[in-house]
PDB file of C-alpha atoms in Angstrom:
ATOM      1  CA  MET A 223      -8.968 -17.371   1.222  1.00 36.00           C
ATOM      2  CA  SER A 224      -9.621 -16.996   4.971  1.00 39.00           C
ATOM      3  CA  ASP A 225     -12.039 -14.501   6.273  1.00 40.00           C
ATOM      4  CA  ASP A 226      -9.120 -11.970   7.110  1.00 39.00           C
ATOM      5  CA  ASP A 227      -7.702 -12.430   3.706  1.00 38.00           C
ATOM      6  CA  GLU A 228      -4.467 -13.962   4.817  1.00 45.00           C
ATOM      7  CA  GLU A 229      -3.064 -16.497   2.465  1.00 59.00           C
ATOM      8  CA  ILE A 230      -3.923 -19.819   3.531  1.00 73.00           C
ATOM      9  CA  ARG A 231      -0.675 -22.396   3.528  1.00 85.00           C
ATOM     10  CA  ILE A 232      -0.812 -26.097   4.025  1.00 93.00           C
ATOM     11  CA  PRO A 233       1.952 -28.570   3.158  1.00 95.00           C
ATOM     12  CA  SER A 234      -0.270 -30.570   1.073  1.00 96.00           C
ATOM     13  CA  ALA A 235      -1.126 -27.846  -1.465  1.00 96.00           C
ATOM     14  CA  PRO A 236       1.617 -26.402  -3.824  1.00 94.00           C
ATOM     15  CA  GLY A 237       0.605 -22.543  -2.990  1.00 90.00           C
ATOM     16  CA  PRO A 238      -0.579 -19.768  -5.263  1.00 90.00           C
ATOM     17  CA  SER A 239       2.534 -19.579  -7.572  1.00 90.00           C
ATOM     18  CA  VAL A 240       3.022 -23.166  -8.355  1.00 93.00           C
ATOM     19  CA  PRO A 241       0.606 -24.750 -11.205  1.00 93.00           C
ATOM     20  CA  ILE A 242      -0.617 -28.147 -10.773  1.00 94.00           C
ATOM     21  CA  THR A 243       0.327 -29.887 -13.969  1.00 91.00           C
ATOM     22  CA  THR A 244       0.511 -33.457 -12.764  1.00 94.00           C
ATOM     23  CA  SER A 245      -0.880 -35.692 -10.150  1.00 97.00           C
ATOM     24  CA  TYR A 246       1.134 -35.887  -6.784  1.00 97.00           C
ATOM     25  CA  THR A 247       1.241 -37.405  -3.170  1.00 98.00           C
ATOM     26  CA  TYR A 248       2.086 -35.753   0.136  1.00 98.00           C
ATOM     27  CA  HIS A 249       2.651 -37.703   3.444  1.00 98.00           C
ATOM     28  CA  SER A 250       2.956 -36.158   6.703  1.00 97.00           C
ATOM     29  CA  PRO A 251       5.762 -37.343   9.024  1.00 96.00           C
ATOM     30  CA  THR A 252       5.620 -41.019   9.921  1.00 96.00           C
ATOM     31  CA  PRO A 253       4.230 -41.578  13.544  1.00 96.00           C
ATOM     32  CA  THR A 254       6.669 -43.488  15.814  1.00 95.00           C
ATOM     33  CA  ALA A 255       3.892 -45.046  18.214  1.00 95.00           C
ATOM     34  CA  GLU A 256       3.832 -48.665  18.507  1.00 93.00           C
ATOM     35  CA  GLY A 257       1.178 -50.333  16.144  1.00 86.00           C
ATOM     36  CA  PRO A 258      -0.803 -51.990  15.099  1.00 97.00           C
ATOM     37  CA  TYR A 259      -2.695 -49.047  13.292  1.00 97.00           C
ATOM     38  CA  ILE A 260      -6.160 -48.302  11.959  1.00 97.00           C
ATOM     39  CA  LEU A 261      -6.185 -46.508   8.633  1.00 98.00           C
ATOM     40  CA  GLY A 262      -9.193 -44.520   7.091  1.00 97.00           C
ATOM     41  CA  VAL A 263      -9.744 -43.758   3.505  1.00 97.00           C
ATOM     42  CA  ASP A 264     -11.913 -40.918   2.001  1.00 95.00           C
ATOM     43  CA  GLU A 265     -12.097 -38.537  -0.961  1.00 95.00           C
ATOM     44  CA  ALA A 266     -12.937 -34.974  -1.881  1.00 94.00           C
ATOM     45  CA  GLY A 267     -13.957 -33.764  -5.326  1.00 94.00           C
ATOM     46  CA  ARG A 268     -15.221 -36.676  -7.126  1.00 92.00           C
ATOM     47  CA  GLY A 269     -18.246 -34.954  -8.735  1.00 91.00           C
ATOM     48  CA  PRO A 270     -17.039 -31.370  -9.612  1.00 94.00           C
ATOM     49  CA  VAL A 271     -16.363 -30.274 -13.113  1.00 94.00           C
ATOM     50  CA  LEU A 272     -13.201 -28.452 -12.127  1.00 94.00           C
ATOM     51  CA  GLY A 273     -10.177 -28.890  -9.977  1.00 95.00           C
ATOM     52  CA  PRO A 274      -8.501 -32.087  -8.583  1.00 97.00           C
ATOM     53  CA  MET A 275      -9.965 -34.980  -7.043  1.00 96.00           C
ATOM     54  CA  VAL A 276      -8.188 -35.649  -3.722  1.00 97.00           C
ATOM     55  CA  TYR A 277      -8.040 -39.126  -1.834  1.00 97.00           C
ATOM     56  CA  GLY A 278      -6.917 -38.900   1.702  1.00 97.00           C
ATOM     57  CA  VAL A 279      -5.856 -41.492   4.356  1.00 98.00           C
ATOM     58  CA  ALA A 280      -5.333 -40.994   8.069  1.00 97.00           C
ATOM     59  CA  PHE A 281      -3.893 -43.705  10.509  1.00 97.00           C
ATOM     60  CA  CYS A 282      -3.159 -43.879  14.200  1.00 96.00           C
ATOM     61  CA  PRO A 283      -2.572 -46.817  16.582  1.00 96.00           C
ATOM     62  CA  LYS A 284      -5.625 -48.909  17.358  1.00 95.00           C
ATOM     63  CA  ALA A 285      -5.098 -48.570  21.008  1.00 92.00           C
ATOM     64  CA  TRP A 286      -5.078 -44.778  20.898  1.00 90.00           C
ATOM     65  CA  GLY A 287      -8.500 -43.544  21.778  1.00 82.00           C
ATOM     66  CA  LYS A 288      -7.749 -39.934  21.345  1.00 83.00           C
ATOM     67  CA  VAL A 289      -8.911 -39.960  17.900  1.00 84.00           C
ATOM     68  CA  ASP A 290     -12.548 -40.406  18.961  1.00 82.00           C
ATOM     69  CA  GLU A 291     -12.378 -37.203  20.952  1.00 80.00           C
ATOM     70  CA  MET A 292     -11.090 -34.683  18.335  1.00 84.00           C
ATOM     71  CA  GLY A 293     -14.372 -34.044  16.432  1.00 78.00           C
ATOM     72  CA  PHE A 294     -13.647 -35.752  13.096  1.00 84.00           C
ATOM     73  CA  ASN A 295     -16.763 -36.197  10.974  1.00 77.00           C
ATOM     74  CA  ASP A 296     -17.797 -35.923   7.331  1.00 77.00           C
ATOM     75  CA  SER A 297     -15.983 -32.814   6.255  1.00 77.00           C
ATOM     76  CA  LYS A 298     -19.211 -31.830   4.113  1.00 79.00           C
ATOM     77  CA  GLN A 299     -20.867 -31.535   7.413  1.00 80.00           C
ATOM     78  CA  LEU A 300     -18.747 -29.033   8.898  1.00 83.00           C
ATOM     79  CA  THR A 301     -18.064 -25.473   8.391  1.00 84.00           C
ATOM     80  CA  PRO A 302     -14.944 -24.283   6.619  1.00 86.00           C
ATOM     81  CA  GLU A 303     -13.769 -22.813   9.988  1.00 89.00           C
ATOM     82  CA  MET A 304     -14.187 -26.264  11.714  1.00 89.00           C
ATOM     83  CA  ARG A 305     -12.462 -27.928   8.716  1.00 90.00           C
ATOM     84  CA  SER A 306      -9.552 -25.593   9.185  1.00 90.00           C
ATOM     85  CA  THR A 307      -9.311 -26.300  12.888  1.00 89.00           C
ATOM     86  CA  LEU A 308      -9.483 -29.925  12.475  1.00 89.00           C
ATOM     87  CA  PHE A 309      -6.989 -29.943   9.665  1.00 91.00           C
ATOM     88  CA  ASN A 310      -4.361 -28.136  12.175  1.00 91.00           C
ATOM     89  CA  THR A 311      -5.293 -30.958  14.646  1.00 90.00           C
ATOM     90  CA  LEU A 312      -3.985 -33.587  12.131  1.00 90.00           C
ATOM     91  CA  SER A 313      -0.614 -32.316  12.832  1.00 88.00           C
ATOM     92  CA  GLU A 314      -0.600 -31.856  16.611  1.00 89.00           C
ATOM     93  CA  HIS A 315       0.026 -35.455  17.623  1.00 91.00           C
ATOM     94  CA  GLU A 316       2.804 -36.525  14.935  1.00 92.00           C
ATOM     95  CA  ASP A 317       4.113 -39.310  17.164  1.00 94.00           C
ATOM     96  CA  HIS A 318       0.434 -41.023  17.190  1.00 94.00           C
ATOM     97  CA  PHE A 319      -1.128 -39.578  14.068  1.00 95.00           C
ATOM     98  CA  GLY A 320      -0.310 -39.675  10.332  1.00 96.00           C
ATOM     99  CA  TRP A 321      -1.946 -38.758   7.298  1.00 97.00           C
ATOM    100  CA  ALA A 322      -1.406 -38.467   3.464  1.00 98.00           C
ATOM    101  CA  VAL A 323      -3.133 -37.235   0.230  1.00 98.00           C
ATOM    102  CA  ARG A 324      -3.128 -38.057  -3.280  1.00 98.00           C
ATOM    103  CA  VAL A 325      -3.932 -35.112  -5.634  1.00 98.00           C
ATOM    104  CA  ILE A 326      -5.180 -36.228  -8.940  1.00 97.00           C
ATOM    105  CA  SER A 327      -4.882 -33.377 -11.163  1.00 96.00           C
ATOM    106  CA  PRO A 328      -7.771 -32.241 -13.583  1.00 95.00           C
ATOM    107  CA  GLN A 329      -5.623 -32.945 -16.634  1.00 94.00           C
ATOM    108  CA  ASP A 330      -4.840 -36.613 -15.628  1.00 95.00           C
ATOM    109  CA  ILE A 331      -8.554 -37.263 -14.692  1.00 95.00           C
ATOM    110  CA  SER A 332      -9.848 -36.073 -18.145  1.00 93.00           C
ATOM    111  CA  SER A 333      -6.843 -37.967 -20.090  1.00 92.00           C
ATOM    112  CA  GLY A 334      -7.687 -41.135 -18.166  1.00 93.00           C
ATOM    113  CA  MET A 335     -11.259 -40.839 -19.030  1.00 91.00           C
ATOM    114  CA  LEU A 336     -10.589 -40.388 -22.696  1.00 88.00           C
ATOM    115  CA  LYS A 337      -8.071 -43.037 -23.034  1.00 89.00           C
ATOM    116  CA  ARG A 338      -8.980 -46.257 -25.298  1.00 89.00           C
ATOM    117  CA  PRO A 339      -9.621 -48.208 -23.234  1.00 91.00           C
ATOM    118  CA  ALA A 340     -10.710 -45.547 -20.941  1.00 89.00           C
ATOM    119  CA  ILE A 341      -9.583 -45.481 -17.160  1.00 92.00           C
ATOM    120  CA  ASN A 342     -13.056 -44.290 -15.625  1.00 92.00           C
ATOM    121  CA  LEU A 343     -12.957 -42.427 -12.360  1.00 92.00           C
ATOM    122  CA  ASN A 344     -13.750 -45.417 -10.290  1.00 93.00           C
ATOM    123  CA  GLU A 345     -10.611 -47.136 -11.539  1.00 94.00           C
ATOM    124  CA  GLN A 346      -8.467 -44.078 -11.002  1.00 95.00           C
ATOM    125  CA  ALA A 347     -10.089 -43.657  -7.303  1.00 95.00           C
ATOM    126  CA  LYS A 348      -9.065 -47.374  -6.720  1.00 95.00           C
ATOM    127  CA  ALA A 349      -5.567 -46.584  -7.865  1.00 96.00           C
ATOM    128  CA  ALA A 350      -5.206 -43.614  -5.576  1.00 97.00           C
ATOM    129  CA  THR A 351      -6.441 -45.573  -2.670  1.00 97.00           C
ATOM    130  CA  VAL A 352      -4.148 -48.638  -3.056  1.00 98.00           C
ATOM    131  CA  LEU A 353      -1.155 -46.300  -3.730  1.00 98.00           C
ATOM    132  CA  LEU A 354      -1.552 -44.438  -0.462  1.00 98.00           C
ATOM    133  CA  ILE A 355      -2.195 -47.521   1.660  1.00 98.00           C
ATOM    134  CA  ARG A 356       0.870 -49.155   0.078  1.00 98.00           C
ATOM    135  CA  GLU A 357       3.099 -46.208   0.665  1.00 98.00           C
ATOM    136  CA  VAL A 358       1.852 -45.814   4.318  1.00 98.00           C
ATOM    137  CA  MET A 359       2.735 -49.668   4.751  1.00 97.00           C
ATOM    138  CA  GLU A 360       6.340 -49.155   3.060  1.00 97.00           C
ATOM    139  CA  LYS A 361       6.990 -46.511   5.772  1.00 96.00           C
ATOM    140  CA  GLY A 362       6.934 -49.326   8.372  1.00 96.00           C
ATOM    141  CA  ILE A 363       3.255 -48.770   9.546  1.00 97.00           C
ATOM    142  CA  GLN A 364       1.528 -52.013  10.626  1.00 97.00           C
ATOM    143  CA  ILE A 365      -2.312 -51.811   9.453  1.00 97.00           C
ATOM    144  CA  SER A 366      -4.338 -54.029  11.216  1.00 97.00           C
ATOM    145  CA  GLU A 367      -7.789 -52.550  10.417  1.00 97.00           C
ATOM    146  CA  LEU A 368      -8.897 -50.583   7.255  1.00 97.00           C
ATOM    147  CA  TYR A 369     -12.027 -48.471   6.947  1.00 97.00           C
ATOM    148  CA  VAL A 370     -13.014 -47.142   3.522  1.00 97.00           C
ATOM    149  CA  ASP A 371     -15.955 -44.974   2.148  1.00 93.00           C
ATOM    150  CA  ALA A 372     -17.824 -46.950  -0.289  1.00 91.00           C
ATOM    151  CA  LEU A 373     -16.905 -46.966  -4.029  1.00 87.00           C
ATOM    152  CA  GLY A 374     -19.240 -48.783  -6.267  1.00 86.00           C
ATOM    153  CA  PRO A 375     -20.476 -52.065  -5.284  1.00 92.00           C
ATOM    154  CA  ILE A 376     -19.573 -52.532  -1.692  1.00 94.00           C
ATOM    155  CA  PRO A 377     -18.958 -56.601  -1.499  1.00 95.00           C
ATOM    156  CA  GLU A 378     -16.991 -56.292  -4.804  1.00 95.00           C
ATOM    157  CA  TYR A 379     -14.842 -53.354  -3.494  1.00 95.00           C
ATOM    158  CA  GLN A 380     -14.323 -55.069  -0.148  1.00 96.00           C
ATOM    159  CA  ARG A 381     -13.221 -58.387  -1.729  1.00 96.00           C
ATOM    160  CA  TYR A 382     -10.756 -56.381  -3.922  1.00 96.00           C
ATOM    161  CA  LEU A 383      -8.865 -54.546  -1.132  1.00 97.00           C
ATOM    162  CA  SER A 384      -8.810 -57.826   1.026  1.00 97.00           C
ATOM    163  CA  SER A 385      -7.148 -59.666  -1.711  1.00 97.00           C
ATOM    164  CA  LEU A 386      -4.575 -57.074  -2.082  1.00 97.00           C
ATOM    165  CA  PHE A 387      -3.901 -56.754   1.852  1.00 97.00           C
ATOM    166  CA  PRO A 388      -4.191 -60.099   3.206  1.00 96.00           C
ATOM    167  CA  GLY A 389      -4.347 -60.175   6.960  1.00 95.00           C
ATOM    168  CA  VAL A 390      -5.856 -56.734   7.282  1.00 97.00           C
ATOM    169  CA  SER A 391      -9.331 -56.507   8.398  1.00 97.00           C
ATOM    170  CA  VAL A 392     -11.342 -54.391   5.556  1.00 97.00           C
ATOM    171  CA  THR A 393     -14.361 -52.552   6.186  1.00 97.00           C
ATOM    172  CA  VAL A 394     -16.149 -50.732   3.394  1.00 96.00           C
ATOM    173  CA  GLU A 395     -19.345 -48.669   4.014  1.00 95.00           C
ATOM    174  CA  LYS A 396     -21.299 -45.761   2.751  1.00 94.00           C
ATOM    175  CA  LYS A 397     -21.019 -42.684   4.679  1.00 91.00           C
ATOM    176  CA  ALA A 398     -18.067 -44.227   6.575  1.00 92.00           C
ATOM    177  CA  ASP A 399     -16.640 -40.916   7.282  1.00 90.00           C
ATOM    178  CA  ALA A 400     -19.527 -40.252   9.561  1.00 88.00           C
ATOM    179  CA  THR A 401     -19.362 -43.513  11.439  1.00 91.00           C
ATOM    180  CA  TYR A 402     -15.553 -44.129  11.904  1.00 94.00           C
ATOM    181  CA  LYS A 403     -13.533 -41.047  13.205  1.00 93.00           C
ATOM    182  CA  ILE A 404     -10.425 -42.027  11.386  1.00 95.00           C
ATOM    183  CA  VAL A 405     -12.241 -42.016   8.118  1.00 95.00           C
ATOM    184  CA  GLY A 406     -13.667 -38.666   9.030  1.00 94.00           C
ATOM    185  CA  ALA A 407      -9.963 -37.405   9.634  1.00 94.00           C
ATOM    186  CA  ALA A 408      -9.096 -38.677   6.045  1.00 95.00           C
ATOM    187  CA  SER A 409     -12.102 -36.686   4.854  1.00 94.00           C
ATOM    188  CA  ILE A 410     -10.618 -33.488   6.529  1.00 94.00           C
ATOM    189  CA  ALA A 411      -7.465 -33.956   4.949  1.00 95.00           C
ATOM    190  CA  ALA A 412      -8.662 -34.561   1.419  1.00 96.00           C
ATOM    191  CA  LYS A 413     -11.333 -31.828   1.452  1.00 94.00           C
ATOM    192  CA  LYS A 414      -9.043 -29.119   2.951  1.00 95.00           C
ATOM    193  CA  THR A 415      -6.277 -29.839   0.471  1.00 96.00           C
ATOM    194  CA  ARG A 416      -8.852 -29.892  -2.543  1.00 96.00           C
ATOM    195  CA  ASP A 417     -10.265 -26.436  -1.221  1.00 94.00           C
ATOM    196  CA  VAL A 418      -6.955 -24.802  -0.871  1.00 94.00           C
ATOM    197  CA  CYS A 419      -5.709 -26.034  -4.143  1.00 95.00           C
ATOM    198  CA  VAL A 420      -8.749 -24.506  -6.117  1.00 93.00           C
ATOM    199  CA  GLU A 421      -8.688 -21.513  -4.213  1.00 91.00           C
ATOM    200  CA  GLN A 422      -4.953 -20.845  -4.844  1.00 92.00           C
ATOM    201  CA  TRP A 423      -5.117 -22.288  -8.524  1.00 93.00           C
ATOM    202  CA  CYS A 424      -2.087 -20.983 -10.367  1.00 92.00           C
ATOM    203  CA  TRP A 425      -2.998 -20.489 -14.094  1.00 91.00           C
ATOM    204  CA  GLU A 426      -0.650 -22.424 -16.275  1.00 88.00           C
ATOM    205  CA  GLU A 427      -1.888 -20.685 -19.608  1.00 86.00           C
ATOM    206  CA  GLU A 428       0.287 -17.727 -20.189  1.00 80.00           C
ATOM    207  CA  GLY A 429      -1.555 -14.554 -19.995  1.00 77.00           C
ATOM    208  CA  TYR A 430      -4.892 -15.992 -18.908  1.00 81.00           C
ATOM    209  CA  THR A 431      -6.965 -13.919 -16.766  1.00 83.00           C
ATOM    210  CA  ALA A 432      -9.664 -15.899 -14.676  1.00 83.00           C
ATOM    211  CA  PRO A 433     -13.295 -14.143 -14.447  1.00 87.00           C
ATOM    212  CA  ASP A 434     -13.351 -11.935 -11.234  1.00 90.00           C
ATOM    213  CA  ILE A 435     -16.554 -13.938 -10.047  1.00 91.00           C
ATOM    214  CA  PRO A 436     -16.857 -16.774  -7.549  1.00 91.00           C
ATOM    215  CA  VAL A 437     -15.818 -19.988  -8.870  1.00 90.00           C
ATOM    216  CA  GLY A 438     -18.351 -21.854  -6.680  1.00 89.00           C
ATOM    217  CA  SER A 439     -17.988 -25.368  -5.359  1.00 88.00           C
ATOM    218  CA  GLY A 440     -17.070 -26.718  -8.738  1.00 91.00           C
ATOM    219  CA  TYR A 441     -20.233 -28.973  -8.990  1.00 91.00           C
ATOM    220  CA  PRO A 442     -22.230 -28.537 -12.251  1.00 90.00           C
ATOM    221  CA  SER A 443     -25.492 -27.604 -10.198  1.00 92.00           C
ATOM    222  CA  ASP A 444     -23.745 -24.787  -8.470  1.00 93.00           C
ATOM    223  CA  PRO A 445     -25.146 -21.585  -9.842  1.00 94.00           C
ATOM    224  CA  ASN A 446     -21.593 -19.743  -9.054  1.00 94.00           C
ATOM    225  CA  THR A 447     -19.801 -22.376 -10.896  1.00 94.00           C
ATOM    226  CA  LYS A 448     -22.301 -22.185 -13.854  1.00 93.00           C
ATOM    227  CA  ASN A 449     -21.737 -18.493 -14.203  1.00 93.00           C
ATOM    228  CA  TRP A 450     -17.806 -18.835 -13.813  1.00 93.00           C
ATOM    229  CA  LEU A 451     -17.969 -21.492 -16.644  1.00 92.00           C
ATOM    230  CA  GLN A 452     -19.795 -19.210 -18.887  1.00 90.00           C
ATOM    231  CA  GLU A 453     -17.364 -16.429 -18.397  1.00 91.00           C
ATOM    232  CA  ALA A 454     -14.379 -18.620 -18.469  1.00 90.00           C
ATOM    233  CA  LEU A 455     -14.949 -20.256 -21.731  1.00 88.00           C
ATOM    234  CA  HIS A 456     -12.847 -19.014 -24.893  1.00 86.00           C
ATOM    235  CA  PRO A 457     -14.834 -19.562 -28.045  1.00 85.00           C
ATOM    236  CA  VAL A 458     -11.771 -20.909 -29.682  1.00 83.00           C
ATOM    237  CA  PHE A 459      -9.287 -22.263 -27.137  1.00 83.00           C
ATOM    238  CA  GLY A 460     -12.019 -23.515 -24.752  1.00 85.00           C
ATOM    239  CA  PHE A 461     -11.255 -23.679 -20.901  1.00 90.00           C
ATOM    240  CA  PRO A 462      -8.105 -23.384 -18.699  1.00 91.00           C
ATOM    241  CA  ARG A 463      -6.750 -26.634 -17.318  1.00 92.00           C
ATOM    242  CA  LEU A 464      -8.525 -26.079 -13.954  1.00 94.00           C
ATOM    243  CA  VAL A 465     -11.626 -27.567 -15.761  1.00 94.00           C
ATOM    244  CA  ARG A 466     -12.096 -31.249 -16.410  1.00 93.00           C
ATOM    245  CA  PHE A 467     -12.558 -31.226 -20.225  1.00 89.00           C
ATOM    246  CA  SER A 468     -14.037 -34.917 -20.337  1.00 89.00           C
ATOM    247  CA  TRP A 469     -17.012 -34.033 -18.295  1.00 87.00           C
ATOM    248  CA  GLN A 470     -20.159 -33.903 -20.452  1.00 89.00           C
ATOM    249  CA  THR A 471     -21.122 -30.542 -18.680  1.00 89.00           C
ATOM    250  CA  ILE A 472     -17.967 -29.034 -20.326  1.00 89.00           C
ATOM    251  CA  THR A 473     -18.654 -30.773 -23.746  1.00 88.00           C
ATOM    252  CA  THR A 474     -22.317 -29.348 -23.795  1.00 89.00           C
ATOM    253  CA  ILE A 475     -20.957 -25.742 -23.096  1.00 89.00           C
ATOM    254  CA  MET A 476     -18.308 -25.755 -25.844  1.00 87.00           C
ATOM    255  CA  ASP A 477     -20.753 -27.325 -28.345  1.00 87.00           C
ATOM    256  CA  ARG A 478     -23.173 -24.445 -27.806  1.00 87.00           C
ATOM    257  CA  HIS A 479     -20.986 -21.526 -27.134  1.00 84.00           C
ATOM    258  CA  GLY A 480     -17.692 -22.474 -28.805  1.00 82.00           C
ATOM    259  CA  HIS A 481     -16.466 -21.875 -32.296  1.00 84.00           C
ATOM    260  CA  ALA A 482     -16.666 -25.123 -34.523  1.00 81.00           C
ATOM    261  CA  VAL A 483     -13.360 -26.190 -35.785  1.00 74.00           C
ATOM    262  CA  GLU A 484     -12.473 -28.315 -38.760  1.00 73.00           C
ATOM    263  CA  TRP A 485      -9.352 -30.218 -38.642  1.00 68.00           C
ATOM    264  CA  SER A 486      -7.490 -31.358 -41.557  1.00 68.00           C
ATOM    265  CA  ASP A 487      -4.368 -33.087 -42.368  1.00 67.00           C
ATOM    266  CA  GLU A 488      -2.288 -30.695 -44.348  1.00 62.00           C
ATOM    267  CA  GLY A 489       0.517 -32.846 -45.497  1.00 63.00           C
ATOM    268  CA  GLN A 490      -1.990 -35.353 -46.732  1.00 66.00           C
ATOM    269  CA  ASN A 491      -3.715 -32.657 -48.746  1.00 65.00           C
ATOM    270  CA  ASP A 492      -0.434 -31.364 -50.166  1.00 65.00           C
ATOM    271  CA  LEU A 493       0.719 -34.805 -51.209  1.00 63.00           C
ATOM    272  CA  ARG A 494      -2.770 -35.687 -52.775  1.00 63.00           C
ATOM    273  CA  ALA A 495      -2.649 -32.198 -54.837  1.00 65.00           C
ATOM    274  CA  ALA A 496       1.066 -32.921 -55.816  1.00 62.00           C
ATOM    275  CA  PHE A 497      -0.170 -36.246 -57.632  1.00 59.00           C
ATOM    276  CA  LYS A 498      -3.005 -34.638 -59.120  1.00 62.00           C
ATOM    277  CA  MET A 499      -0.712 -31.964 -60.762  1.00 60.00           C
ATOM    278  CA  ALA A 500       1.775 -34.589 -61.910  1.00 56.00           C
ATOM    279  CA  GLU A 501      -1.058 -36.730 -63.498  1.00 55.00           C
ATOM    280  CA  GLY A 502      -1.440 -34.852 -66.677  1.00 53.00           C
ATOM    281  CA  LEU A 503       2.358 -34.547 -67.235  1.00 51.00           C
ATOM    282  CA  ASP A 504       2.981 -38.323 -67.590  1.00 51.00           C
ATOM    283  CA  LYS A 505       0.243 -40.575 -68.317  1.00 51.00           C
ATOM    284  CA  GLY A 506       2.328 -43.610 -67.671  1.00 49.00           C
ATOM    285  CA  ARG A 507       3.340 -42.572 -64.004  1.00 50.00           C
ATOM    286  CA  CYS A 508       3.112 -39.487 -61.997  1.00 53.00           C
ATOM    287  CA  LEU A 509       6.112 -37.512 -61.587  1.00 53.00           C
ATOM    288  CA  VAL A 510       6.013 -37.763 -57.822  1.00 52.00           C
ATOM    289  CA  ALA A 511       5.787 -41.475 -58.245  1.00 54.00           C
ATOM    290  CA  LYS A 512       8.779 -41.562 -60.413  1.00 56.00           C
ATOM    291  CA  ASP A 513      10.723 -39.570 -57.994  1.00 58.00           C
ATOM    292  CA  LEU A 514       9.751 -41.841 -55.131  1.00 56.00           C
ATOM    293  CA  HIS A 515      10.662 -44.815 -57.409  1.00 57.00           C
ATOM    294  CA  VAL A 516       7.077 -46.112 -56.992  1.00 55.00           C
ATOM    295  CA  LYS A 517       5.681 -48.637 -59.677  1.00 54.00           C
ATOM    296  CA  ASN A 518       2.248 -49.708 -60.729  1.00 51.00           C
ATOM    297  CA  ILE A 519       0.758 -47.035 -58.907  1.00 45.00           C
ATOM    298  CA  THR A 520      -2.612 -45.208 -60.145  1.00 49.00           C
ATOM    299  CA  CYS A 521      -2.626 -41.319 -59.640  1.00 44.00           C
ATOM    300  CA  ILE A 522      -5.423 -40.016 -57.533  1.00 46.00           C
TER     301      ILE A 522
END
């Protein structure tokens, strides 16, 4: 919430009464100014153990120099008040400036990481980046230059993006959000969206009451987040879906403080018991085997 306790409303977050049950994409109105355009990409929420990971893009005409005067920067270096002001700036020049976010839900993050084969966080991040760029292009925006905050080995990622978007000049750099203003704008879109999604999280679990303590940043090292996780844990049912259950931090907490559960296949056990009971009644074939018309079976 804001300092004056007014409810924050932004178009890229669902609001406090709508649970985030799956990943989604939001696009601002499409700019109408003549291109070609430059586009920046950045993310927020890669490392936290709770809440969504959000990828953001921002784009404007290459010849439009006003973006350099707006004060965009690495969102982590700005105060919440500055981020709010700059987020509002994103929508003040709709004819020249556009932005979009991909909100990857904590459920989808964990489900991907636990698949076989796993879809790790880097692969999910790449998919979100490519999806956003393609959707912007599909809206008729001609992109000539692409600036991306680094993800893994820089040369490899740059070659990957260049192969997908031939004819576009691709630049991948560490701390690109502090170097290129258009990436800083994408950082603001992603960070503000994630913050509001977490602050206004709507609990999907019926009857769940969250601990009345600060949730913190969501990073495992944050003392507030540590305290919140300890209080939020149900020893049998685990954590609400705000939490990324594939994170090692979460697994460790559940192992230490949750109740151990032994899973069994009741149907298989019942069938095994039925064969055992029938064994003494017919030495040739079990009654269950006879009913099933099974021949040459050895009873368990």
